[in-house]
GROMACS .gro file of C-alpha atoms in nm:
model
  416
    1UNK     CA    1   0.155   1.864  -2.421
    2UNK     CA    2   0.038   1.968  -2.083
    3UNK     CA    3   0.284   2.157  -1.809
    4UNK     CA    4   0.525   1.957  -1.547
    5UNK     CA    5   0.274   2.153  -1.336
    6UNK     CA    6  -0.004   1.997  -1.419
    7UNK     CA    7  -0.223   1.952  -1.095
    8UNK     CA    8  -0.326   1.591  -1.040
    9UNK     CA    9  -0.601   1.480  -0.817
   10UNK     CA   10  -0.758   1.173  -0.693
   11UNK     CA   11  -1.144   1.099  -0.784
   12UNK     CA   12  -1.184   0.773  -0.699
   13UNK     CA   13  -1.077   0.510  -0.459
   14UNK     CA   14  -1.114   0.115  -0.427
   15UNK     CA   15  -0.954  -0.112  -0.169
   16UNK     CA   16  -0.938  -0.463  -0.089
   17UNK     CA   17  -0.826  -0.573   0.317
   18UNK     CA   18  -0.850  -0.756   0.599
   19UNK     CA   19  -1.034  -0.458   0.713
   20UNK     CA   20  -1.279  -0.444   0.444
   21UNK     CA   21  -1.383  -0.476   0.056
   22UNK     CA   22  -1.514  -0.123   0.039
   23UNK     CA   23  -1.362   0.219   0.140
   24UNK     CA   24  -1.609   0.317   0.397
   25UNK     CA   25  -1.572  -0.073   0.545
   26UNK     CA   26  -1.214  -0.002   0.542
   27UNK     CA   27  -1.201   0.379   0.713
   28UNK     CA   28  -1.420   0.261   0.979
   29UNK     CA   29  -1.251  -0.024   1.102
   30UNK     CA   30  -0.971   0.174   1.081
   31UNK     CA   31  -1.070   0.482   1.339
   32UNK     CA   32  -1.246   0.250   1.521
   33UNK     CA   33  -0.909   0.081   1.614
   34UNK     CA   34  -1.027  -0.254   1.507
   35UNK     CA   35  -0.802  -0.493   1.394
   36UNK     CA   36  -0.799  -0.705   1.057
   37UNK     CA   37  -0.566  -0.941   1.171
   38UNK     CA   38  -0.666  -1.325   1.236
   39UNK     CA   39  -0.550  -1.732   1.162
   40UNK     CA   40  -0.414  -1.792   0.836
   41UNK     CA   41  -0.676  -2.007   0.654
   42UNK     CA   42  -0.473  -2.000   0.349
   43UNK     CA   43  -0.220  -2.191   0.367
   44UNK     CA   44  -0.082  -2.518   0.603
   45UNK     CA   45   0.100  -2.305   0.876
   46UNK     CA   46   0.230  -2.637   1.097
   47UNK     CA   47   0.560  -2.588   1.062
   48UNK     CA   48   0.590  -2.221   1.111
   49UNK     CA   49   0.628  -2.028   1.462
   50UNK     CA   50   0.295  -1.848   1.362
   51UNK     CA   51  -0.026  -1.882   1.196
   52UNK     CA   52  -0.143  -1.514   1.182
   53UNK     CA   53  -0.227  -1.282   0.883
   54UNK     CA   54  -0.429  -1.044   0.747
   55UNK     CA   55  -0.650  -1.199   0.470
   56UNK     CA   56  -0.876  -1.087   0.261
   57UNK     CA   57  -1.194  -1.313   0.436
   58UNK     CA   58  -1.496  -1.426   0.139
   59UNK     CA   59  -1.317  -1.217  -0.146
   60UNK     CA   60  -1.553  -1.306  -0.429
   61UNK     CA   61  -1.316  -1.278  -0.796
   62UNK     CA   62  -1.632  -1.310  -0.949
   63UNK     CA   63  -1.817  -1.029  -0.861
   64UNK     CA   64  -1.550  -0.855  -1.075
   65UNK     CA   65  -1.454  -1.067  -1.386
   66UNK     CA   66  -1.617  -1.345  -1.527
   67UNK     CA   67  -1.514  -1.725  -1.509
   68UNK     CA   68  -1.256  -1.759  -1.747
   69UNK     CA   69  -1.100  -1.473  -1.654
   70UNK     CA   70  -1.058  -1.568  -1.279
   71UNK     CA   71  -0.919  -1.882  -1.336
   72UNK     CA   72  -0.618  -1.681  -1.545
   73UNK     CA   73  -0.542  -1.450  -1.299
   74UNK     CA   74  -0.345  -1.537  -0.979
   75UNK     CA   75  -0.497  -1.379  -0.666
   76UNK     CA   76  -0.290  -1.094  -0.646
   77UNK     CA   77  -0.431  -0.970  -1.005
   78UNK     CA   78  -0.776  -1.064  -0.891
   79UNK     CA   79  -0.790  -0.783  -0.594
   80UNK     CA   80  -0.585  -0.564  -0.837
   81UNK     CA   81  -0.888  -0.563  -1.031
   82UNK     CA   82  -1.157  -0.534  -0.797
   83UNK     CA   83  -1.026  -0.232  -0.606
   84UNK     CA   84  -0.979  -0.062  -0.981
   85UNK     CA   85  -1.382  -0.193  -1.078
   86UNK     CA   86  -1.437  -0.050  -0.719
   87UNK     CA   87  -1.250   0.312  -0.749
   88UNK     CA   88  -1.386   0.352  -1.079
   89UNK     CA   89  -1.744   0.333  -1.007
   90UNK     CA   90  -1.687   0.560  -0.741
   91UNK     CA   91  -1.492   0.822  -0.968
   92UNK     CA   92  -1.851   0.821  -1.187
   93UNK     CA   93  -1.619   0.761  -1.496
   94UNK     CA   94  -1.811   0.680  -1.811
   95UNK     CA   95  -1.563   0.464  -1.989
   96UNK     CA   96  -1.746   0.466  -2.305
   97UNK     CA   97  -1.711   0.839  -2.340
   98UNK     CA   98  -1.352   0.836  -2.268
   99UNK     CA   99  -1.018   0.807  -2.489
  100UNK     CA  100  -0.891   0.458  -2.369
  101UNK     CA  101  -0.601   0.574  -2.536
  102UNK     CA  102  -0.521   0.874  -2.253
  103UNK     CA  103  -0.581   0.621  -1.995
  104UNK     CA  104  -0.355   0.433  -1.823
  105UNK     CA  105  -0.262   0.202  -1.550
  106UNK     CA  106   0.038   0.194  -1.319
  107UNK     CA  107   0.028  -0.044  -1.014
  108UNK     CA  108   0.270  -0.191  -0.762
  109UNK     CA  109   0.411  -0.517  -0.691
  110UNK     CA  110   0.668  -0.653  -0.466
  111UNK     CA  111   0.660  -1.040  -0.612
  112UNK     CA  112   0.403  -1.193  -0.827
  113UNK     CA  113   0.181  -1.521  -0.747
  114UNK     CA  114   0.399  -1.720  -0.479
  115UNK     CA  115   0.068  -1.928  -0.413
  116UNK     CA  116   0.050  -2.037  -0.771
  117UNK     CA  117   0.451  -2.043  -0.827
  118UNK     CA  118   0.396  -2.287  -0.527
  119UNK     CA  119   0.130  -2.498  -0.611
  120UNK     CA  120   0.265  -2.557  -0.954
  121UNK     CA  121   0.585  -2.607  -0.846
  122UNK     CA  122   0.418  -2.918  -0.661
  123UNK     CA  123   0.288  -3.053  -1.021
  124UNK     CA  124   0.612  -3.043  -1.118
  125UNK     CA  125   0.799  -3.231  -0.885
  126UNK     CA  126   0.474  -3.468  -0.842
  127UNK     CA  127   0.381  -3.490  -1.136
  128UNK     CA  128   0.624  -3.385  -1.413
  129UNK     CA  129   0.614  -3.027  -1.597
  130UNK     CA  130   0.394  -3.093  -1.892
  131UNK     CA  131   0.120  -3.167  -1.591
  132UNK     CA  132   0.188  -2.744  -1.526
  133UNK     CA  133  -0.134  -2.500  -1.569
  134UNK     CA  134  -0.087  -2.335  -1.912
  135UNK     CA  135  -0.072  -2.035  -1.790
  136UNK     CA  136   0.162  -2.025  -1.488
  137UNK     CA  137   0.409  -1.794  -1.643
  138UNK     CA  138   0.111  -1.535  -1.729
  139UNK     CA  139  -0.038  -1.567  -1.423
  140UNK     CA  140   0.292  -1.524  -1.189
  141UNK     CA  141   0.447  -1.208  -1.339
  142UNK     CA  142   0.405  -0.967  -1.128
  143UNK     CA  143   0.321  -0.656  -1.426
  144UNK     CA  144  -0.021  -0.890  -1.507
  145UNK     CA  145  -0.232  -0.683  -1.235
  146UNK     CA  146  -0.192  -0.368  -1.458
  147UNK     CA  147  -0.203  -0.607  -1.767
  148UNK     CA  148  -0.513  -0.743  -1.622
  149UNK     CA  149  -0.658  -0.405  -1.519
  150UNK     CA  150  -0.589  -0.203  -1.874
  151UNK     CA  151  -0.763  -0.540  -2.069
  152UNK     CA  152  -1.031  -0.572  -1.851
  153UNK     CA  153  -1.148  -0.237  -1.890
  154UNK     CA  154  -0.996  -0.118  -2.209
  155UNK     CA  155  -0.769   0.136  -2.074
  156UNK     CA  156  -0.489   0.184  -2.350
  157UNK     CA  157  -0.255   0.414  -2.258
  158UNK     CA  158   0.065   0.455  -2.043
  159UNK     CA  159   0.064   0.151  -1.856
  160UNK     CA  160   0.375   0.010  -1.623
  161UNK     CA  161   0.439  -0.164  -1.299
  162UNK     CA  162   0.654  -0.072  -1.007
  163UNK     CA  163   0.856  -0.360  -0.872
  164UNK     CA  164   1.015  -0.226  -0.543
  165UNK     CA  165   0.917  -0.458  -0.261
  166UNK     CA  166   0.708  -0.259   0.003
  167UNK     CA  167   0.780   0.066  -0.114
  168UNK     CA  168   0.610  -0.037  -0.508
  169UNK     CA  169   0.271   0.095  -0.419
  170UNK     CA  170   0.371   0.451  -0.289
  171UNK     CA  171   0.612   0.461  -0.623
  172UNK     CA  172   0.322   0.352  -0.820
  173UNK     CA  173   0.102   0.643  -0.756
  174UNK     CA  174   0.416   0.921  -0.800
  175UNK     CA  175   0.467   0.710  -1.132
  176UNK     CA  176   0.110   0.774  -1.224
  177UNK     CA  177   0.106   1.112  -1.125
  178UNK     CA  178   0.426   1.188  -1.306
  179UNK     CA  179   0.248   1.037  -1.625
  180UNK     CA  180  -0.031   1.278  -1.597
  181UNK     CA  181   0.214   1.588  -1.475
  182UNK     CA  182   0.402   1.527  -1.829
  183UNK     CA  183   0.074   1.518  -2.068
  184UNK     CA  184   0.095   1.165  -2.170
  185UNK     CA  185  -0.234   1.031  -1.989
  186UNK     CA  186  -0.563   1.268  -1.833
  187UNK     CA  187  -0.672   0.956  -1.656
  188UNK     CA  188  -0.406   0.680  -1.479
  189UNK     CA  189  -0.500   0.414  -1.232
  190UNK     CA  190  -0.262   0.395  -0.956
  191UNK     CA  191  -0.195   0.109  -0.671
  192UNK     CA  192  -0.053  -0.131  -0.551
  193UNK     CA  193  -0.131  -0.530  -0.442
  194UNK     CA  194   0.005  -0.847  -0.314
  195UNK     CA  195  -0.124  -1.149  -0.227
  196UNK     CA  196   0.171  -1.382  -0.110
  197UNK     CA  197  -0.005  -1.617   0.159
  198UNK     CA  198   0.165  -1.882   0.147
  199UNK     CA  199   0.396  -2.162   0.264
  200UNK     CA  200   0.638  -2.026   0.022
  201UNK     CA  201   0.590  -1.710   0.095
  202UNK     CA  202   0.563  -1.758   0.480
  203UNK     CA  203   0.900  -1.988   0.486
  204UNK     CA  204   1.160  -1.741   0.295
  205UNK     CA  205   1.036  -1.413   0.546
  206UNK     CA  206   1.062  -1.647   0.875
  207UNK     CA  207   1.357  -1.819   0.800
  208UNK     CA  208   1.524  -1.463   0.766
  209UNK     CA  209   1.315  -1.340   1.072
  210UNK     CA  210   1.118  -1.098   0.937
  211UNK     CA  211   0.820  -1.180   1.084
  212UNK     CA  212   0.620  -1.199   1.427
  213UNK     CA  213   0.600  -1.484   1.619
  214UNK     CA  214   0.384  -1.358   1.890
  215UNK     CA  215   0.187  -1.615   2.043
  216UNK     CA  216  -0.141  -1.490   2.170
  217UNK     CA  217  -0.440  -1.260   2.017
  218UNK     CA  218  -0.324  -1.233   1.679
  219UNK     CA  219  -0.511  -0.869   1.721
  220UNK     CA  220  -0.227  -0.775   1.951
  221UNK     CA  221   0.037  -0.896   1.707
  222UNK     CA  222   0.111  -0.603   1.454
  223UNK     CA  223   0.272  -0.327   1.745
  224UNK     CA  224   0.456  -0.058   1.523
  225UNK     CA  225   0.661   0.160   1.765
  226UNK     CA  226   0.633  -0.034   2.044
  227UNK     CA  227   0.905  -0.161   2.278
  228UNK     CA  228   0.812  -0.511   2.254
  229UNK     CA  229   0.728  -0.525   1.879
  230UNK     CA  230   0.913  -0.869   1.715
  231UNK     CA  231   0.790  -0.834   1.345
  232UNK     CA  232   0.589  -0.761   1.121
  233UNK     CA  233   0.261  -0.930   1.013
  234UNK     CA  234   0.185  -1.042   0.679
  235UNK     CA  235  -0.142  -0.946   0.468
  236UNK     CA  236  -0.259  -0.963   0.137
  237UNK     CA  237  -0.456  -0.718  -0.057
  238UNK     CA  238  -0.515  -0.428  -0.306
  239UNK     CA  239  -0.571  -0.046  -0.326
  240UNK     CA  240  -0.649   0.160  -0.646
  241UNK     CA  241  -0.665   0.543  -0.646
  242UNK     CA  242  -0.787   0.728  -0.982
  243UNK     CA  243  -0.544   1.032  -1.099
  244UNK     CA  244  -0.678   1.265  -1.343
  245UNK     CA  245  -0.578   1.617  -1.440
  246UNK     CA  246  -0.721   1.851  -1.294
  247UNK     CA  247  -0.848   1.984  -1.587
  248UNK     CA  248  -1.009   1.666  -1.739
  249UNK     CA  249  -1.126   1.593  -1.369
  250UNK     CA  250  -1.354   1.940  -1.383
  251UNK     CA  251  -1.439   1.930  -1.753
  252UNK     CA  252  -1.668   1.636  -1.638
  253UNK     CA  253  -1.756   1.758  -1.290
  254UNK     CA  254  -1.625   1.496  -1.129
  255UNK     CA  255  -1.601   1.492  -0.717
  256UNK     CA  256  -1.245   1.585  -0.658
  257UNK     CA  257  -1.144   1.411  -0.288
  258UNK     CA  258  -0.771   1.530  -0.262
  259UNK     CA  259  -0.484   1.594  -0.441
  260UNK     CA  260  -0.130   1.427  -0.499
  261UNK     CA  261   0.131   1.717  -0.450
  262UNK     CA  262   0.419   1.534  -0.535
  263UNK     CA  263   0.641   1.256  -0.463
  264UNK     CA  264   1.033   1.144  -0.403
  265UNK     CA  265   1.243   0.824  -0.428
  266UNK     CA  266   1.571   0.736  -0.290
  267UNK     CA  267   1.811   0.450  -0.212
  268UNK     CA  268   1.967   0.363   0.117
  269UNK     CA  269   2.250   0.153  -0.103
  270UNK     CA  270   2.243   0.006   0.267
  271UNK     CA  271   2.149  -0.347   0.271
  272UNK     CA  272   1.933  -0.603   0.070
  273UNK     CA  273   1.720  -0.606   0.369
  274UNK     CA  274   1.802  -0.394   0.640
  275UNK     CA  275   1.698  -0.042   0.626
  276UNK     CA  276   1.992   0.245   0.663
  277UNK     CA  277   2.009   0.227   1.056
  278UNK     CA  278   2.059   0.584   1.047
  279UNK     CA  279   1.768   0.675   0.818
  280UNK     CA  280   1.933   0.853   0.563
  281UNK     CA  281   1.794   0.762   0.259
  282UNK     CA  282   1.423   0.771   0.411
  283UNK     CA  283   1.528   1.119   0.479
  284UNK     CA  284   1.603   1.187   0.114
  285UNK     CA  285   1.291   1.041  -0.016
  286UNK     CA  286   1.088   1.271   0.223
  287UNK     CA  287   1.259   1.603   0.201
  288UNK     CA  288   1.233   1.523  -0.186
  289UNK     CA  289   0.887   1.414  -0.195
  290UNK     CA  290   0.839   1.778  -0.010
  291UNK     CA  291   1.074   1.942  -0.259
  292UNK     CA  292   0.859   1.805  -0.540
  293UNK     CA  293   0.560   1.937  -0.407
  294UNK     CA  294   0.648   2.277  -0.317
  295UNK     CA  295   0.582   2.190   0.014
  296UNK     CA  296   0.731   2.310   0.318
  297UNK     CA  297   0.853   2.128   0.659
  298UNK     CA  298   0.570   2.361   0.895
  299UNK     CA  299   0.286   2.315   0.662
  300UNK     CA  300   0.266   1.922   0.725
  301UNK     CA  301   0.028   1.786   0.964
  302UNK     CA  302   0.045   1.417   0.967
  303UNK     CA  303   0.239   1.143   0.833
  304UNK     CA  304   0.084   0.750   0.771
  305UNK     CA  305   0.406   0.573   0.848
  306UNK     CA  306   0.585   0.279   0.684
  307UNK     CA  307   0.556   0.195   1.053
  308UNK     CA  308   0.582  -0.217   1.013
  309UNK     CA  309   0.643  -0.354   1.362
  310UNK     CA  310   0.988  -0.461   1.285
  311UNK     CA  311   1.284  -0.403   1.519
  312UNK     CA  312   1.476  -0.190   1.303
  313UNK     CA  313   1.280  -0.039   1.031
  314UNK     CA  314   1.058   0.152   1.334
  315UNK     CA  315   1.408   0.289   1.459
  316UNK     CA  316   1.500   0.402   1.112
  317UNK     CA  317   1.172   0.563   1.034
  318UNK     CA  318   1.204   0.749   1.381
  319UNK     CA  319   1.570   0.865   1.277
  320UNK     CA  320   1.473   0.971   0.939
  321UNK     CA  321   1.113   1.172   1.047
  322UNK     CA  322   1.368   1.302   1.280
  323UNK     CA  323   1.645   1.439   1.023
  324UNK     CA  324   1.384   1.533   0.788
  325UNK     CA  325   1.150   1.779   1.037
  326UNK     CA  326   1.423   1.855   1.298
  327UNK     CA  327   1.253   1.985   1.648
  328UNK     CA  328   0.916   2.014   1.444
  329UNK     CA  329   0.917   1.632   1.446
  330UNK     CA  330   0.786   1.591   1.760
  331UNK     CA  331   0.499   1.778   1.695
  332UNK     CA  332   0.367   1.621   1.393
  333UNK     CA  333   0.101   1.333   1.453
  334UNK     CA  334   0.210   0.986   1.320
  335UNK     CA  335   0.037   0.676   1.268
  336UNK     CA  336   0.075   0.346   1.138
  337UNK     CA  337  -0.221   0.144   0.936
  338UNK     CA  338  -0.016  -0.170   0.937
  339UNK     CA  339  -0.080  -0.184   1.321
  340UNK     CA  340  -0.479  -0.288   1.178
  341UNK     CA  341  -0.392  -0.450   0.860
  342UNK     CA  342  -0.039  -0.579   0.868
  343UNK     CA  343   0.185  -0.574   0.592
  344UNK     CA  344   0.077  -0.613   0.267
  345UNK     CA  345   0.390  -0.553   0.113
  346UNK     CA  346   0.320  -0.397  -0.245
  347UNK     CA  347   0.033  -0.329  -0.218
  348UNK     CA  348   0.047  -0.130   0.090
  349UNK     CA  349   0.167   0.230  -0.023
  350UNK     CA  350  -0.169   0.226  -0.211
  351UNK     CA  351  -0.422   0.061   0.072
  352UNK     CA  352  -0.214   0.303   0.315
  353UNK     CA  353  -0.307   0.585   0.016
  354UNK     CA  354  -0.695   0.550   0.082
  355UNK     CA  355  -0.641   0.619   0.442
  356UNK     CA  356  -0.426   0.902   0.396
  357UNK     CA  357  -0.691   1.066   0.161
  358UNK     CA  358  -1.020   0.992   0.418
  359UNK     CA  359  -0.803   1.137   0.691
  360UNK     CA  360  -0.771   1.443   0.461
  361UNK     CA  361  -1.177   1.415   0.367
  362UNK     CA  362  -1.249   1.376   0.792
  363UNK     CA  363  -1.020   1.535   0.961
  364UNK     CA  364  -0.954   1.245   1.142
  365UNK     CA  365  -0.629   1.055   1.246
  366UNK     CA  366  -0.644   0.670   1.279
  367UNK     CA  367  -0.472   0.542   1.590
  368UNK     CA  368  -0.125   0.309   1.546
  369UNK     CA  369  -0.272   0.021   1.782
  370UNK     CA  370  -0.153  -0.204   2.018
  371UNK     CA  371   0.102   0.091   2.167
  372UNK     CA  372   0.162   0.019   2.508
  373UNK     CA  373   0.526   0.021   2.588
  374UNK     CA  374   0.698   0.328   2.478
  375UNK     CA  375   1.043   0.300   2.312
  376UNK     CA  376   1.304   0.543   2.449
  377UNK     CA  377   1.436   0.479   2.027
  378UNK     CA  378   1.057   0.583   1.903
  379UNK     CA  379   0.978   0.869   2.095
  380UNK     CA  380   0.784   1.042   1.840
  381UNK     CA  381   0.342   1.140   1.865
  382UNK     CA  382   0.202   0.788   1.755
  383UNK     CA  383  -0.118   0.868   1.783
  384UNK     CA  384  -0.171   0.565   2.008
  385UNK     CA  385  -0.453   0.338   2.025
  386UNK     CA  386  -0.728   0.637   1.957
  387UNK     CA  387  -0.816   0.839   1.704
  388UNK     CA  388  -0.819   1.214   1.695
  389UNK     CA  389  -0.950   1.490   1.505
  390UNK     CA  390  -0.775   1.715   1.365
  391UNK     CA  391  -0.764   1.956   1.034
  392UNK     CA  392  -0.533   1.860   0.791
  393UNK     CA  393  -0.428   2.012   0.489
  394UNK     CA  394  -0.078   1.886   0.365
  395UNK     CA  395  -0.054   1.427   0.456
  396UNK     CA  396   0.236   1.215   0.405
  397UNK     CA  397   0.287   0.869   0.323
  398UNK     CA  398   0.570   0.641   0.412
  399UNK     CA  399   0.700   0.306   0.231
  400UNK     CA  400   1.032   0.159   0.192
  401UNK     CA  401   1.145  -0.128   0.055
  402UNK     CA  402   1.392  -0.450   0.087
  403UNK     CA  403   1.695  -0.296  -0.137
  404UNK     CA  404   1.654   0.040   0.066
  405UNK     CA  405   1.441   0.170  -0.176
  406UNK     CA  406   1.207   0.450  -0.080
  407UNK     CA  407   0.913   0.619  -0.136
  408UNK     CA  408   0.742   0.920  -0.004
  409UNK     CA  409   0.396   1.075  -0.154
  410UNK     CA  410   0.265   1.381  -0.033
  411UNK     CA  411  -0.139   1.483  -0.037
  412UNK     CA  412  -0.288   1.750  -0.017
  413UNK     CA  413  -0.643   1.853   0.045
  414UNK     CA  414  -0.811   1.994  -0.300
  415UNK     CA  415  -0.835   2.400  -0.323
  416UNK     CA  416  -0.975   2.457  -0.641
   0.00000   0.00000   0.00000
């Protein structure tokens, strides 16, 4: 058995956005300040007060899995898989030289296939229930993307998925890293997806006014922090970071990019919905998260924020940076990827991850877009609308969830 202080790092990363189907796609868009966000072509959006997302344009299922496969996967599963073929090229891991059986796979989900739920949910009524796909129920459930994943490329170790709305992707890679940390995997794939485009999807978040319904641009839509923000912006997608030990990791000379210092989790016990207005349980999963790491309060030098564009949850994120830093807060630079991408839900702790990590490889900052009137409530360093350049050593990352559940993860860059 390995040590709880077992020092995990990442070696590999894959992503699937509206910004891109490759890392460097994805980073660039991102400091460039350009936005993913566009007209749903997924789905009928008539009857909805807007038609903007951020979808994955020409995503190709087959480029990673062959025929039969795709058609048994929902969409969500599908990215799941291509951002892990993706990060695991570009960890140089020789599967065929590893243990399968101290690999693993832990991944993120906030709610399964609504697209297919929906369109077999049509048969039904339509047509009658023994019209329904076969294999509905295995493609819908939201642990298939790490089912899908550890089959696919015979990883068959500790494997689990993390069902906690938007904060499941962040959760996923502390899960994975806690795997590795207690000796029972040297390799785990950790991320996060979602892919819930769709009149289903679309009509239970705007009927409980969740979303934006900003008419105009759809580039200008997504405005974390911002005084006239009115919701967030859905988006589909996947991310996929490799973990290994950092023993394993140098025992095959692998290219270590950063490192995952530690992680915390916390409840608001608030709200099904609404985040604690005061922050306090975002402030518990940071300072823990911190606490976990060995990580003090001064040696942090930027946070990606949950940062969603939503009235309230921008407030509470403000409050709890706030309780968690003190005065230090305000000197701490602070961005939000969703401003570019939107909100993919699930699978955002883990796109959000990738970022975090090439901001730690560049020294660079992405900007939180579209911030052009302040918010006496969010009067924190949003690094708006430009990137910047800076050293940084110790990154954190935001998500929190519907059910006030939180997750921090804190990065670090690698000092051998």
């Amino acid at each position: 058995m390995t040590s709880h202080k077992t020092r995990v790092v990442i070696t590999g990363m894959g992503v699937m956005c509206s910004l891109g189907q490759t890392v460097d796609d994805y980073w660039e868009g991102l400091v460039e300040g350009r936005s993913g966000i566009g007209k749903i072509t997924l789905c009928d959006t008539h009857e909805f007060p807007s038609d903007i997302a951020g979808e994955v344009d020409d995503f190709d299922p087959a480029q990673y899995a062959n025929s039969k496969e795709i058609r048994r996967m929902a969409r969500f599963s599908q990215m799941a898989v291509a951002a892990a073929a993706t990060a695991l090229e570009d960890s140089g891991l020789n599967l065929s030289k590893e243990d399968g059986t101290r690999m693993g796979v832990v991944m993120g989900n906030g709610n399964g296939g609504f697209p297919t739920t929906e369109d077999n949910a049509k048969i039904l009524f339509d047509r009658g229930g023994m019209k329904m796909s076969p294999f509905f129920v295995p493609m819908i459930l939201p642990n298939m993307a790490a089912a899908q994943i550890s089959r696919i490329f015979g990883l068959r170790g500790y494997t689990n998925t993390v069902i906690t709305a938007c904060a499941a992707g962040n959760q996923a890679i502390g899960e994975a890293t806690e795997a590795i940390r207690r000796g029972a995997a040297d390799v785990v794939l950790g991320g996060g997806c979602e892919a819930g485009i769709s009149r289903l999807g679309l009509g239970g978040f705007h009927v409980i006014r969740a979303l934006s319904r900003f008419q105009g641009d759809p580039a200008k839509a997504s405005r974390p922090f911002d005084a006239q923000r009115d919701g967030f912006v859905p988006s589909e997608g996947a991310g996929v970071l490799v973990l290994e030990s950092l023993d394993h990791a140098v025992s095959r000379g692998a290219d270590i990019l950063a490192e995952v210092k530690g992680y915390g989790v916390s409840s608001d016990a608030f709200h099904a919905v609404q985040p604690d207005e005061n922050g306090d349980g975002a402030s518990r999963a940071i300072l823990t998260a911190l606490c976990n790491a060995g990580v003090d309060i001064s040696e942090v030098d930027y946070i990606n924020a949950h940062g969603t564009s939503t009235p309230m949850n921008d407030v509470s994120e403000t409050k709890a940076i706030k309780k968690s830093f003190g005065e230090r807060a305000h000197e701490i630079p602070i961005s939000s990827t969703k401003s570019m991408i939107g909100h993919a839900l699930g699978g955002a702790g883990a796109i959000e991850g990738v970022a975090v990590v090439k901001s730690i490889q560049t020294g660079t900052i992405h900007p939180t877009i579209n911030y052009d009137n302040p918010d006496p409530d969010c009067d924190l360093d949003w690094v708006p609308n430009k990137c910047r350049r800076i050293d940084i050593n110790i990154a954190l990352s935001n998500n929190f969830g519907f059910g006030g559940q939180n997750a921090c993860v804190v990065f670090g860059k690698f000092e051998g």
